[in-house]
Amino acid sequence: MAGNSSRRGAVRKGGTKKGQVAGSGGQHKRGLAGRGATPPAEARTKHPAAKRAARAARADEKQNQGRGGRPGPGRKVLDGPETVLGRNPVVECLRAGVPATALWVAVGTESDDRLKESVQRAADAGISILEVPRSDLDRLSANGLHQGIALQVPPYRYAHPDDLLSEARKHAEPPLLVALDNITDPRNLGAVVRSVAAFGGHGVVIPERRSASVSAVAWRTSAGAAARLPIARATNLTRTLKDWASKGVQVVGLDAEGDTTLDDFDGSGPVVIVAGSEGKGLSRLVRENCDAILSIPMAGPVESLNASVAAGVVLADIARRRRSS
């Protein structure tokens, strides 16, 4: 049996053994390269951790509604994390100081000035930079329009309307607040936040439903002001305005047909300016609970101003009057 070629350990020449028995000679080195760090479990939509986070967010929302739609003192109302895709949106968010948690760059992505700046800004801000397979970003976007880069933005932490008024009263000047009714464009929200911060306002309140939220778009439009100015979410905006009115705050709505003009408006006391959308304007209940409806005198035939522009004009005028008083 010594000449039996089928003994254990023998190699059969010219056989049909499956698989490659020799090395590739380095020809497949790229295929063997590492793919980089994996995104956090909560960011992968099909991962159990992401599903648990989504269930927890839904449960939190139901709990808020079960309490009459009003969170308890100090309680925060949170949205889910947001992913910003594309080189321009990502670099603009980083320039604006959006508080991102992770920057994802696809393996093999061709670099340019925007990508380099994004990576540098993320590194300077202490944001995690992860190199991921392109397929991971493909799953986050439609038609692969991510350009090899994505930014994860955490949920915005809203203030409570009660806390907003309390904090405003701590300033040397009377509270100057802005409420947004029917504003659904996050760019308008961001522009209003920027104006409130620029003209010495103390905060913004938005409805919890049928309203733009503090998304990455709003962050970017606010030019970082959303990081410095408290923004509250009210389950019932009308109820919040009534509560503030009972505490001595004048509620003033903005409307092109208002019976009080900006020229005749004092604004030296505690006041909340309520802006409605350009299309729908103020809702009926909100309008009925305003102490005054303010109009802005205009020289030209323009019917109305954009909500963010109108709010900026009124805030600037109030700030001027308070400086001169």
Short mmCIF file of N, CA, C and O in Angstrom, two decimals, residues 194-323:
data_model
loop_
_atom_site.label_atom_id
_atom_site.label_comp_id
_atom_site.label_asym_id
_atom_site.label_seq_id
_atom_site.Cartn_x
_atom_site.Cartn_y
_atom_site.Cartn_z
N ARG A 194 -32.58 83.37 13.42
CA ARG A 194 -31.43 84.25 13.21
C ARG A 194 -31.78 85.70 13.53
O ARG A 194 -31.00 86.42 14.16
N SER A 195 -32.96 86.14 13.10
CA SER A 195 -33.39 87.52 13.35
C SER A 195 -33.63 87.76 14.84
O SER A 195 -33.27 88.82 15.37
N VAL A 196 -34.25 86.81 15.51
CA VAL A 196 -34.52 86.95 16.95
C VAL A 196 -33.20 87.11 17.71
O VAL A 196 -33.08 87.97 18.59
N ALA A 197 -32.22 86.30 17.36
CA ALA A 197 -30.92 86.40 18.02
C ALA A 197 -30.24 87.73 17.70
O ALA A 197 -29.61 88.34 18.56
N ALA A 198 -30.38 88.18 16.44
CA ALA A 198 -29.69 89.41 16.02
C ALA A 198 -30.26 90.65 16.69
O ALA A 198 -29.51 91.60 16.97
N PHE A 199 -31.57 90.66 16.99
CA PHE A 199 -32.21 91.87 17.52
C PHE A 199 -32.58 91.75 18.99
O PHE A 199 -33.46 92.45 19.48
N GLY A 200 -31.88 90.88 19.70
CA GLY A 200 -32.02 90.84 21.16
C GLY A 200 -33.24 90.11 21.68
O GLY A 200 -33.61 90.31 22.84
N GLY A 201 -33.88 89.27 20.85
CA GLY A 201 -35.00 88.48 21.33
C GLY A 201 -34.53 87.39 22.27
O GLY A 201 -33.34 87.06 22.33
N HIS A 202 -35.47 86.82 23.01
CA HIS A 202 -35.10 85.86 24.05
C HIS A 202 -35.51 84.42 23.76
O HIS A 202 -35.15 83.53 24.53
N GLY A 203 -36.24 84.18 22.67
CA GLY A 203 -36.61 82.81 22.37
C GLY A 203 -37.70 82.71 21.33
O GLY A 203 -38.36 83.70 20.98
N VAL A 204 -37.89 81.50 20.83
CA VAL A 204 -38.90 81.21 19.81
C VAL A 204 -39.70 80.01 20.25
O VAL A 204 -39.15 79.05 20.82
N VAL A 205 -41.00 80.04 20.01
CA VAL A 205 -41.85 78.89 20.31
C VAL A 205 -42.55 78.47 19.02
O VAL A 205 -43.00 79.31 18.23
N ILE A 206 -42.60 77.16 18.78
CA ILE A 206 -43.26 76.60 17.60
C ILE A 206 -44.25 75.53 18.06
O ILE A 206 -44.08 74.94 19.12
N PRO A 207 -45.29 75.27 17.26
CA PRO A 207 -46.22 74.19 17.61
C PRO A 207 -45.56 72.84 17.42
O PRO A 207 -44.64 72.68 16.62
N GLU A 208 -46.02 71.87 18.17
CA GLU A 208 -45.47 70.52 18.06
C GLU A 208 -45.91 69.85 16.76
O GLU A 208 -45.19 69.00 16.22
N ARG A 209 -47.09 70.23 16.25
CA ARG A 209 -47.62 69.60 15.03
C ARG A 209 -47.81 70.65 13.95
O ARG A 209 -47.97 71.81 14.21
N ARG A 210 -47.79 70.16 12.72
CA ARG A 210 -48.00 71.01 11.54
C ARG A 210 -47.08 72.24 11.57
O ARG A 210 -47.50 73.37 11.36
N SER A 211 -45.82 71.97 11.84
CA SER A 211 -44.84 73.05 11.90
C SER A 211 -43.47 72.51 11.52
O SER A 211 -43.17 71.32 11.73
N ALA A 212 -42.66 73.39 10.95
CA ALA A 212 -41.27 73.03 10.70
C ALA A 212 -40.58 72.78 12.04
O ALA A 212 -40.89 73.42 13.04
N SER A 213 -39.65 71.84 12.05
CA SER A 213 -38.89 71.56 13.26
C SER A 213 -37.45 72.02 13.06
O SER A 213 -37.05 72.43 11.97
N VAL A 214 -36.68 71.96 14.13
CA VAL A 214 -35.28 72.39 14.04
C VAL A 214 -34.48 71.26 13.40
O VAL A 214 -33.87 70.44 14.08
N SER A 215 -34.53 71.22 12.08
CA SER A 215 -33.78 70.24 11.30
C SER A 215 -32.43 70.82 10.91
O SER A 215 -32.11 71.97 11.24
N ALA A 216 -31.65 70.04 10.18
CA ALA A 216 -30.36 70.53 9.72
C ALA A 216 -30.52 71.74 8.81
O ALA A 216 -29.68 72.65 8.80
N VAL A 217 -31.61 71.76 8.03
CA VAL A 217 -31.87 72.91 7.14
C VAL A 217 -32.09 74.17 7.97
O VAL A 217 -31.55 75.25 7.67
N ALA A 218 -32.91 74.05 9.03
CA ALA A 218 -33.15 75.20 9.90
C ALA A 218 -31.87 75.64 10.60
O ALA A 218 -31.59 76.84 10.73
N TRP A 219 -31.08 74.66 11.06
CA TRP A 219 -29.80 74.97 11.70
C TRP A 219 -28.94 75.79 10.75
O TRP A 219 -28.35 76.80 11.13
N ARG A 220 -28.85 75.31 9.50
CA ARG A 220 -27.97 75.94 8.53
C ARG A 220 -28.43 77.37 8.21
O ARG A 220 -27.62 78.29 8.12
N THR A 221 -29.76 77.55 8.06
CA THR A 221 -30.28 78.87 7.73
C THR A 221 -30.11 79.85 8.89
O THR A 221 -29.94 81.04 8.69
N SER A 222 -30.15 79.32 10.11
CA SER A 222 -29.99 80.20 11.28
C SER A 222 -28.55 80.65 11.47
O SER A 222 -28.29 81.49 12.35
N ALA A 223 -27.63 80.11 10.66
CA ALA A 223 -26.21 80.46 10.77
C ALA A 223 -25.67 80.21 12.17
O ALA A 223 -24.87 80.97 12.70
N GLY A 224 -26.14 79.13 12.80
CA GLY A 224 -25.65 78.76 14.12
C GLY A 224 -26.39 79.40 15.27
O GLY A 224 -26.13 79.07 16.43
N ALA A 225 -27.35 80.31 14.99
CA ALA A 225 -28.07 80.99 16.07
C ALA A 225 -28.91 80.01 16.88
O ALA A 225 -29.21 80.26 18.05
N ALA A 226 -29.30 78.89 16.27
CA ALA A 226 -30.10 77.90 16.99
C ALA A 226 -29.33 77.29 18.16
O ALA A 226 -29.93 76.71 19.05
N ALA A 227 -28.02 77.42 18.14
CA ALA A 227 -27.22 76.91 19.26
C ALA A 227 -27.23 77.87 20.43
O ALA A 227 -26.95 77.48 21.57
N ARG A 228 -27.53 79.15 20.18
CA ARG A 228 -27.45 80.17 21.22
C ARG A 228 -28.81 80.62 21.73
O ARG A 228 -28.90 81.23 22.80
N LEU A 229 -29.86 80.35 20.98
CA LEU A 229 -31.19 80.85 21.33
C LEU A 229 -32.11 79.69 21.69
O LEU A 229 -32.22 78.72 20.94
N PRO A 230 -32.80 79.74 22.84
CA PRO A 230 -33.70 78.64 23.20
C PRO A 230 -34.93 78.62 22.30
O PRO A 230 -35.51 79.66 21.97
N ILE A 231 -35.30 77.43 21.88
CA ILE A 231 -36.49 77.22 21.05
C ILE A 231 -37.37 76.22 21.77
O ILE A 231 -36.91 75.13 22.15
N ALA A 232 -38.62 76.59 21.98
CA ALA A 232 -39.56 75.72 22.70
C ALA A 232 -40.58 75.14 21.75
O ALA A 232 -40.86 75.70 20.69
N ARG A 233 -41.15 74.02 22.15
CA ARG A 233 -42.21 73.37 21.38
C ARG A 233 -43.46 73.30 22.25
O ARG A 233 -43.43 72.77 23.35
N ALA A 234 -44.55 73.84 21.71
CA ALA A 234 -45.82 73.85 22.45
C ALA A 234 -46.77 72.85 21.81
O ALA A 234 -47.00 72.89 20.60
N THR A 235 -47.33 71.98 22.63
CA THR A 235 -48.33 71.05 22.11
C THR A 235 -49.55 71.79 21.62
O THR A 235 -50.15 71.45 20.60
N ASN A 236 -49.94 72.85 22.32
CA ASN A 236 -51.08 73.68 21.94
C ASN A 236 -50.63 75.14 21.98
O ASN A 236 -50.48 75.72 23.05
N LEU A 237 -50.39 75.72 20.81
CA LEU A 237 -49.86 77.08 20.76
C LEU A 237 -50.84 78.09 21.34
O LEU A 237 -50.43 79.01 22.06
N THR A 238 -52.12 77.92 21.07
CA THR A 238 -53.12 78.84 21.60
C THR A 238 -53.12 78.85 23.13
O THR A 238 -53.16 79.90 23.77
N ARG A 239 -53.02 77.67 23.72
CA ARG A 239 -52.99 77.56 25.18
C ARG A 239 -51.74 78.24 25.75
O ARG A 239 -51.80 78.91 26.78
N THR A 240 -50.62 78.06 25.07
CA THR A 240 -49.38 78.69 25.51
C THR A 240 -49.50 80.21 25.47
O THR A 240 -49.09 80.91 26.42
N LEU A 241 -50.07 80.74 24.39
CA LEU A 241 -50.22 82.19 24.27
C LEU A 241 -51.17 82.73 25.34
O LEU A 241 -50.94 83.81 25.91
N LYS A 242 -52.25 82.00 25.63
CA LYS A 242 -53.17 82.40 26.69
C LYS A 242 -52.46 82.43 28.04
O LYS A 242 -52.66 83.36 28.85
N ASP A 243 -51.64 81.41 28.28
CA ASP A 243 -50.91 81.34 29.55
C ASP A 243 -49.94 82.52 29.68
O ASP A 243 -49.85 83.15 30.75
N TRP A 244 -49.23 82.82 28.60
CA TRP A 244 -48.31 83.96 28.65
C TRP A 244 -49.05 85.28 28.83
O TRP A 244 -48.58 86.16 29.55
N ALA A 245 -50.22 85.41 28.18
CA ALA A 245 -51.01 86.63 28.33
C ALA A 245 -51.45 86.82 29.78
O ALA A 245 -51.46 87.94 30.30
N SER A 246 -51.80 85.71 30.45
CA SER A 246 -52.22 85.80 31.86
C SER A 246 -51.06 86.22 32.77
O SER A 246 -51.28 86.63 33.90
N LYS A 247 -49.83 86.10 32.27
CA LYS A 247 -48.65 86.47 33.04
C LYS A 247 -48.10 87.84 32.63
O LYS A 247 -46.96 88.17 32.94
N GLY A 248 -48.92 88.60 31.90
CA GLY A 248 -48.54 89.97 31.58
C GLY A 248 -47.82 90.18 30.28
O GLY A 248 -47.27 91.26 30.04
N VAL A 249 -47.80 89.18 29.40
CA VAL A 249 -47.14 89.31 28.11
C VAL A 249 -48.17 89.72 27.05
O VAL A 249 -49.23 89.09 26.93
N GLN A 250 -47.87 90.77 26.30
CA GLN A 250 -48.77 91.21 25.23
C GLN A 250 -48.58 90.32 24.00
O GLN A 250 -47.46 90.12 23.53
N VAL A 251 -49.68 89.78 23.49
CA VAL A 251 -49.64 88.89 22.33
C VAL A 251 -50.01 89.70 21.09
O VAL A 251 -51.13 90.21 20.98
N VAL A 252 -49.07 89.81 20.14
CA VAL A 252 -49.26 90.66 18.96
C VAL A 252 -49.09 89.81 17.71
O VAL A 252 -48.00 89.27 17.46
N GLY A 253 -50.15 89.70 16.91
CA GLY A 253 -50.08 88.97 15.66
C GLY A 253 -49.66 89.86 14.51
O GLY A 253 -49.89 91.07 14.54
N LEU A 254 -49.05 89.27 13.49
CA LEU A 254 -48.64 90.02 12.30
C LEU A 254 -49.56 89.69 11.14
O LEU A 254 -49.80 88.51 10.84
N ASP A 255 -50.10 90.73 10.52
CA ASP A 255 -50.99 90.54 9.37
C ASP A 255 -51.00 91.83 8.55
O ASP A 255 -51.04 92.93 9.14
N ALA A 256 -50.98 91.69 7.24
CA ALA A 256 -50.97 92.88 6.37
C ALA A 256 -52.23 93.73 6.55
O ALA A 256 -52.22 94.93 6.26
N GLU A 257 -53.32 93.11 7.05
CA GLU A 257 -54.58 93.83 7.25
C GLU A 257 -54.77 94.24 8.71
O GLU A 257 -55.89 94.53 9.13
N GLY A 258 -53.71 94.23 9.49
CA GLY A 258 -53.83 94.55 10.91
C GLY A 258 -54.30 95.97 11.16
O GLY A 258 -54.05 96.88 10.35
N ASP A 259 -55.01 96.17 12.28
CA ASP A 259 -55.59 97.48 12.60
C ASP A 259 -54.60 98.40 13.32
O ASP A 259 -54.88 99.57 13.55
N THR A 260 -53.44 97.88 13.71
CA THR A 260 -52.41 98.69 14.35
C THR A 260 -51.16 98.66 13.48
O THR A 260 -50.70 97.58 13.09
N THR A 261 -50.62 99.83 13.15
CA THR A 261 -49.42 99.86 12.32
C THR A 261 -48.17 99.82 13.19
O THR A 261 -48.21 100.19 14.38
N LEU A 262 -47.08 99.39 12.60
CA LEU A 262 -45.82 99.30 13.33
C LEU A 262 -45.37 100.67 13.84
O LEU A 262 -44.77 100.78 14.91
N ASP A 263 -45.72 101.72 13.11
CA ASP A 263 -45.34 103.09 13.52
C ASP A 263 -45.97 103.47 14.85
O ASP A 263 -45.42 104.26 15.62
N ASP A 264 -47.16 102.91 15.14
CA ASP A 264 -47.88 103.26 16.35
C ASP A 264 -47.68 102.25 17.48
O ASP A 264 -48.27 102.39 18.56
N PHE A 265 -46.86 101.24 17.23
CA PHE A 265 -46.69 100.18 18.22
C PHE A 265 -45.54 100.51 19.16
O PHE A 265 -44.45 100.91 18.72
N ASP A 266 -45.77 100.34 20.46
CA ASP A 266 -44.77 100.68 21.46
C ASP A 266 -43.73 99.56 21.59
O ASP A 266 -42.57 99.73 21.28
N GLY A 267 -44.17 98.39 22.06
CA GLY A 267 -43.26 97.26 22.18
C GLY A 267 -42.25 97.34 23.30
O GLY A 267 -41.29 96.56 23.34
N SER A 268 -42.43 98.29 24.23
CA SER A 268 -41.46 98.44 25.31
C SER A 268 -41.68 97.44 26.45
O SER A 268 -40.77 97.18 27.24
N GLY A 269 -42.89 96.88 26.54
CA GLY A 269 -43.18 95.92 27.60
C GLY A 269 -42.96 94.48 27.13
O GLY A 269 -42.51 94.24 26.01
N PRO A 270 -43.28 93.52 27.99
CA PRO A 270 -43.17 92.11 27.59
C PRO A 270 -44.08 91.82 26.40
O PRO A 270 -45.27 92.14 26.43
N VAL A 271 -43.54 91.23 25.36
CA VAL A 271 -44.33 91.01 24.15
C VAL A 271 -43.90 89.73 23.45
O VAL A 271 -42.73 89.35 23.48
N VAL A 272 -44.88 89.07 22.84
CA VAL A 272 -44.60 87.93 21.97
C VAL A 272 -45.19 88.26 20.60
O VAL A 272 -46.36 88.60 20.48
N ILE A 273 -44.35 88.24 19.58
CA ILE A 273 -44.77 88.50 18.21
C ILE A 273 -45.15 87.17 17.57
O ILE A 273 -44.35 86.23 17.56
N VAL A 274 -46.36 87.10 17.01
CA VAL A 274 -46.85 85.86 16.40
C VAL A 274 -46.89 86.03 14.90
O VAL A 274 -47.59 86.90 14.38
N ALA A 275 -46.13 85.21 14.19
CA ALA A 275 -46.07 85.27 12.72
C ALA A 275 -46.72 84.03 12.14
O ALA A 275 -46.45 82.91 12.58
N GLY A 276 -47.58 84.24 11.14
CA GLY A 276 -48.20 83.13 10.43
C GLY A 276 -47.54 82.92 9.08
O GLY A 276 -46.68 83.70 8.66
N SER A 277 -47.97 81.89 8.39
CA SER A 277 -47.36 81.60 7.10
C SER A 277 -47.83 82.60 6.06
O SER A 277 -48.88 83.24 6.20
N GLU A 278 -47.06 82.73 4.98
CA GLU A 278 -47.41 83.68 3.92
C GLU A 278 -48.70 83.27 3.23
O GLU A 278 -49.49 84.11 2.82
N GLY A 279 -48.94 81.97 3.12
CA GLY A 279 -50.14 81.51 2.43
C GLY A 279 -51.37 81.51 3.31
O GLY A 279 -52.41 82.08 2.96
N LYS A 280 -51.28 80.90 4.50
CA LYS A 280 -52.45 80.75 5.37
C LYS A 280 -52.58 81.88 6.40
O LYS A 280 -53.68 82.12 6.90
N GLY A 281 -51.50 82.52 6.73
CA GLY A 281 -51.56 83.55 7.76
C GLY A 281 -51.78 82.94 9.13
O GLY A 281 -51.50 81.76 9.37
N LEU A 282 -52.32 83.73 10.05
CA LEU A 282 -52.58 83.25 11.40
C LEU A 282 -53.81 82.36 11.40
O LEU A 282 -54.80 82.63 10.72
N SER A 283 -53.76 81.29 12.19
CA SER A 283 -54.94 80.43 12.33
C SER A 283 -56.01 81.18 13.12
O SER A 283 -55.72 82.13 13.85
N ARG A 284 -57.25 80.75 13.01
CA ARG A 284 -58.38 81.47 13.60
C ARG A 284 -58.24 81.60 15.11
O ARG A 284 -58.38 82.69 15.68
N LEU A 285 -57.95 80.50 15.80
CA LEU A 285 -57.87 80.54 17.26
C LEU A 285 -56.71 81.40 17.75
O LEU A 285 -56.84 82.14 18.73
N VAL A 286 -55.58 81.31 17.07
CA VAL A 286 -54.44 82.14 17.45
C VAL A 286 -54.76 83.61 17.26
O VAL A 286 -54.49 84.46 18.11
N ARG A 287 -55.40 83.92 16.14
CA ARG A 287 -55.75 85.32 15.86
C ARG A 287 -56.71 85.86 16.90
O ARG A 287 -56.58 87.01 17.35
N GLU A 288 -57.68 85.07 17.30
CA GLU A 288 -58.67 85.51 18.28
C GLU A 288 -58.05 85.78 19.65
O GLU A 288 -58.62 86.52 20.45
N ASN A 289 -56.90 85.17 19.92
CA ASN A 289 -56.27 85.35 21.23
C ASN A 289 -55.12 86.36 21.21
O ASN A 289 -54.36 86.44 22.17
N CYS A 290 -55.02 87.13 20.13
CA CYS A 290 -54.02 88.19 20.06
C CYS A 290 -54.59 89.47 20.65
O CYS A 290 -55.76 89.80 20.42
N ASP A 291 -53.78 90.20 21.40
CA ASP A 291 -54.22 91.48 21.94
C ASP A 291 -54.27 92.55 20.86
O ASP A 291 -55.04 93.52 20.98
N ALA A 292 -53.46 92.40 19.84
CA ALA A 292 -53.44 93.37 18.73
C ALA A 292 -52.95 92.66 17.48
O ALA A 292 -52.19 91.69 17.56
N ILE A 293 -53.40 93.14 16.32
CA ILE A 293 -52.93 92.64 15.04
C ILE A 293 -52.14 93.77 14.38
O ILE A 293 -52.68 94.84 14.11
N LEU A 294 -50.87 93.52 14.13
CA LEU A 294 -49.95 94.55 13.69
C LEU A 294 -49.68 94.43 12.19
O LEU A 294 -49.47 93.33 11.67
N SER A 295 -49.69 95.57 11.52
CA SER A 295 -49.36 95.61 10.10
C SER A 295 -48.10 96.46 9.90
O SER A 295 -47.79 97.34 10.71
N ILE A 296 -47.37 96.18 8.83
CA ILE A 296 -46.14 96.92 8.51
C ILE A 296 -46.41 97.86 7.34
O ILE A 296 -46.78 97.40 6.26
N PRO A 297 -46.27 99.16 7.54
CA PRO A 297 -46.49 100.11 6.42
C PRO A 297 -45.49 99.86 5.30
O PRO A 297 -44.29 99.69 5.54
N MET A 298 -46.00 99.81 4.07
CA MET A 298 -45.14 99.57 2.92
C MET A 298 -45.42 100.59 1.84
O MET A 298 -46.59 100.95 1.60
N ALA A 299 -44.38 101.07 1.19
CA ALA A 299 -44.54 102.11 0.18
C ALA A 299 -45.00 101.56 -1.15
O ALA A 299 -45.74 102.20 -1.89
N GLY A 300 -44.59 100.35 -1.48
CA GLY A 300 -44.91 99.78 -2.78
C GLY A 300 -46.18 98.96 -2.78
O GLY A 300 -46.85 98.81 -1.75
N PRO A 301 -46.52 98.37 -3.91
CA PRO A 301 -47.76 97.58 -4.04
C PRO A 301 -47.63 96.14 -3.58
O PRO A 301 -48.41 95.29 -3.98
N VAL A 302 -46.61 95.82 -2.77
CA VAL A 302 -46.43 94.45 -2.28
C VAL A 302 -47.56 94.10 -1.33
O VAL A 302 -47.86 94.84 -0.40
N GLU A 303 -48.20 92.95 -1.57
CA GLU A 303 -49.35 92.57 -0.74
C GLU A 303 -48.92 92.13 0.66
O GLU A 303 -49.57 92.47 1.64
N SER A 304 -47.85 91.37 0.75
CA SER A 304 -47.42 90.88 2.06
C SER A 304 -45.94 90.53 2.00
O SER A 304 -45.36 90.37 0.92
N LEU A 305 -45.34 90.40 3.17
CA LEU A 305 -43.94 90.02 3.28
C LEU A 305 -43.84 88.57 3.73
O LEU A 305 -44.73 88.04 4.40
N ASN A 306 -42.75 87.95 3.37
CA ASN A 306 -42.45 86.62 3.88
C ASN A 306 -42.43 86.67 5.42
O ASN A 306 -42.03 87.68 6.01
N ALA A 307 -42.87 85.59 6.06
CA ALA A 307 -42.99 85.58 7.53
C ALA A 307 -41.67 85.92 8.21
O ALA A 307 -41.64 86.70 9.17
N SER A 308 -40.57 85.37 7.72
CA SER A 308 -39.29 85.64 8.37
C SER A 308 -38.86 87.09 8.16
O SER A 308 -38.28 87.71 9.06
N VAL A 309 -39.16 87.65 6.98
CA VAL A 309 -38.82 89.05 6.72
C VAL A 309 -39.67 89.97 7.60
O VAL A 309 -39.16 90.92 8.21
N ALA A 310 -40.97 89.70 7.68
CA ALA A 310 -41.87 90.51 8.50
C ALA A 310 -41.43 90.48 9.97
O ALA A 310 -41.39 91.52 10.64
N ALA A 311 -41.11 89.29 10.46
CA ALA A 311 -40.67 89.18 11.85
C ALA A 311 -39.38 89.97 12.07
O ALA A 311 -39.22 90.65 13.09
N GLY A 312 -38.46 89.91 11.10
CA GLY A 312 -37.21 90.65 11.22
C GLY A 312 -37.42 92.16 11.26
O GLY A 312 -36.78 92.86 12.05
N VAL A 313 -38.35 92.66 10.44
CA VAL A 313 -38.64 94.09 10.41
C VAL A 313 -39.19 94.55 11.76
O VAL A 313 -38.76 95.57 12.32
N VAL A 314 -40.14 93.80 12.30
CA VAL A 314 -40.76 94.18 13.58
C VAL A 314 -39.74 94.09 14.71
O VAL A 314 -39.67 94.97 15.58
N LEU A 315 -38.95 93.04 14.73
CA LEU A 315 -37.95 92.88 15.78
C LEU A 315 -36.92 94.01 15.74
O LEU A 315 -36.50 94.54 16.79
N ALA A 316 -36.50 94.39 14.55
CA ALA A 316 -35.53 95.48 14.41
C ALA A 316 -36.11 96.79 14.94
O ALA A 316 -35.41 97.57 15.61
N ASP A 317 -37.39 97.05 14.66
CA ASP A 317 -38.02 98.28 15.11
C ASP A 317 -38.17 98.29 16.63
O ASP A 317 -37.93 99.33 17.28
N ILE A 318 -38.55 97.14 17.21
CA ILE A 318 -38.68 97.07 18.67
C ILE A 318 -37.31 97.28 19.32
O ILE A 318 -37.18 98.00 20.33
N ALA A 319 -36.28 96.66 18.75
CA ALA A 319 -34.93 96.81 19.31
C ALA A 319 -34.50 98.28 19.24
O ALA A 319 -33.87 98.80 20.18
N ARG A 320 -34.82 98.97 18.16
CA ARG A 320 -34.45 100.39 18.03
C ARG A 320 -35.15 101.23 19.09
O ARG A 320 -34.54 102.08 19.74
N ARG A 321 -36.46 100.98 19.29
CA ARG A 321 -37.21 101.74 20.28
C ARG A 321 -36.68 101.49 21.69
O ARG A 321 -36.61 102.42 22.50
N ARG A 322 -36.32 100.24 21.98
CA ARG A 322 -35.83 99.94 23.31
C ARG A 322 -34.46 100.56 23.56
O ARG A 322 -34.14 100.96 24.69
N ARG A 323 -33.63 100.66 22.52
CA ARG A 323 -32.33 101.30 22.68
C ARG A 323 -32.46 102.80 22.95
O ARG A 323 -31.66 103.37 23.70
#
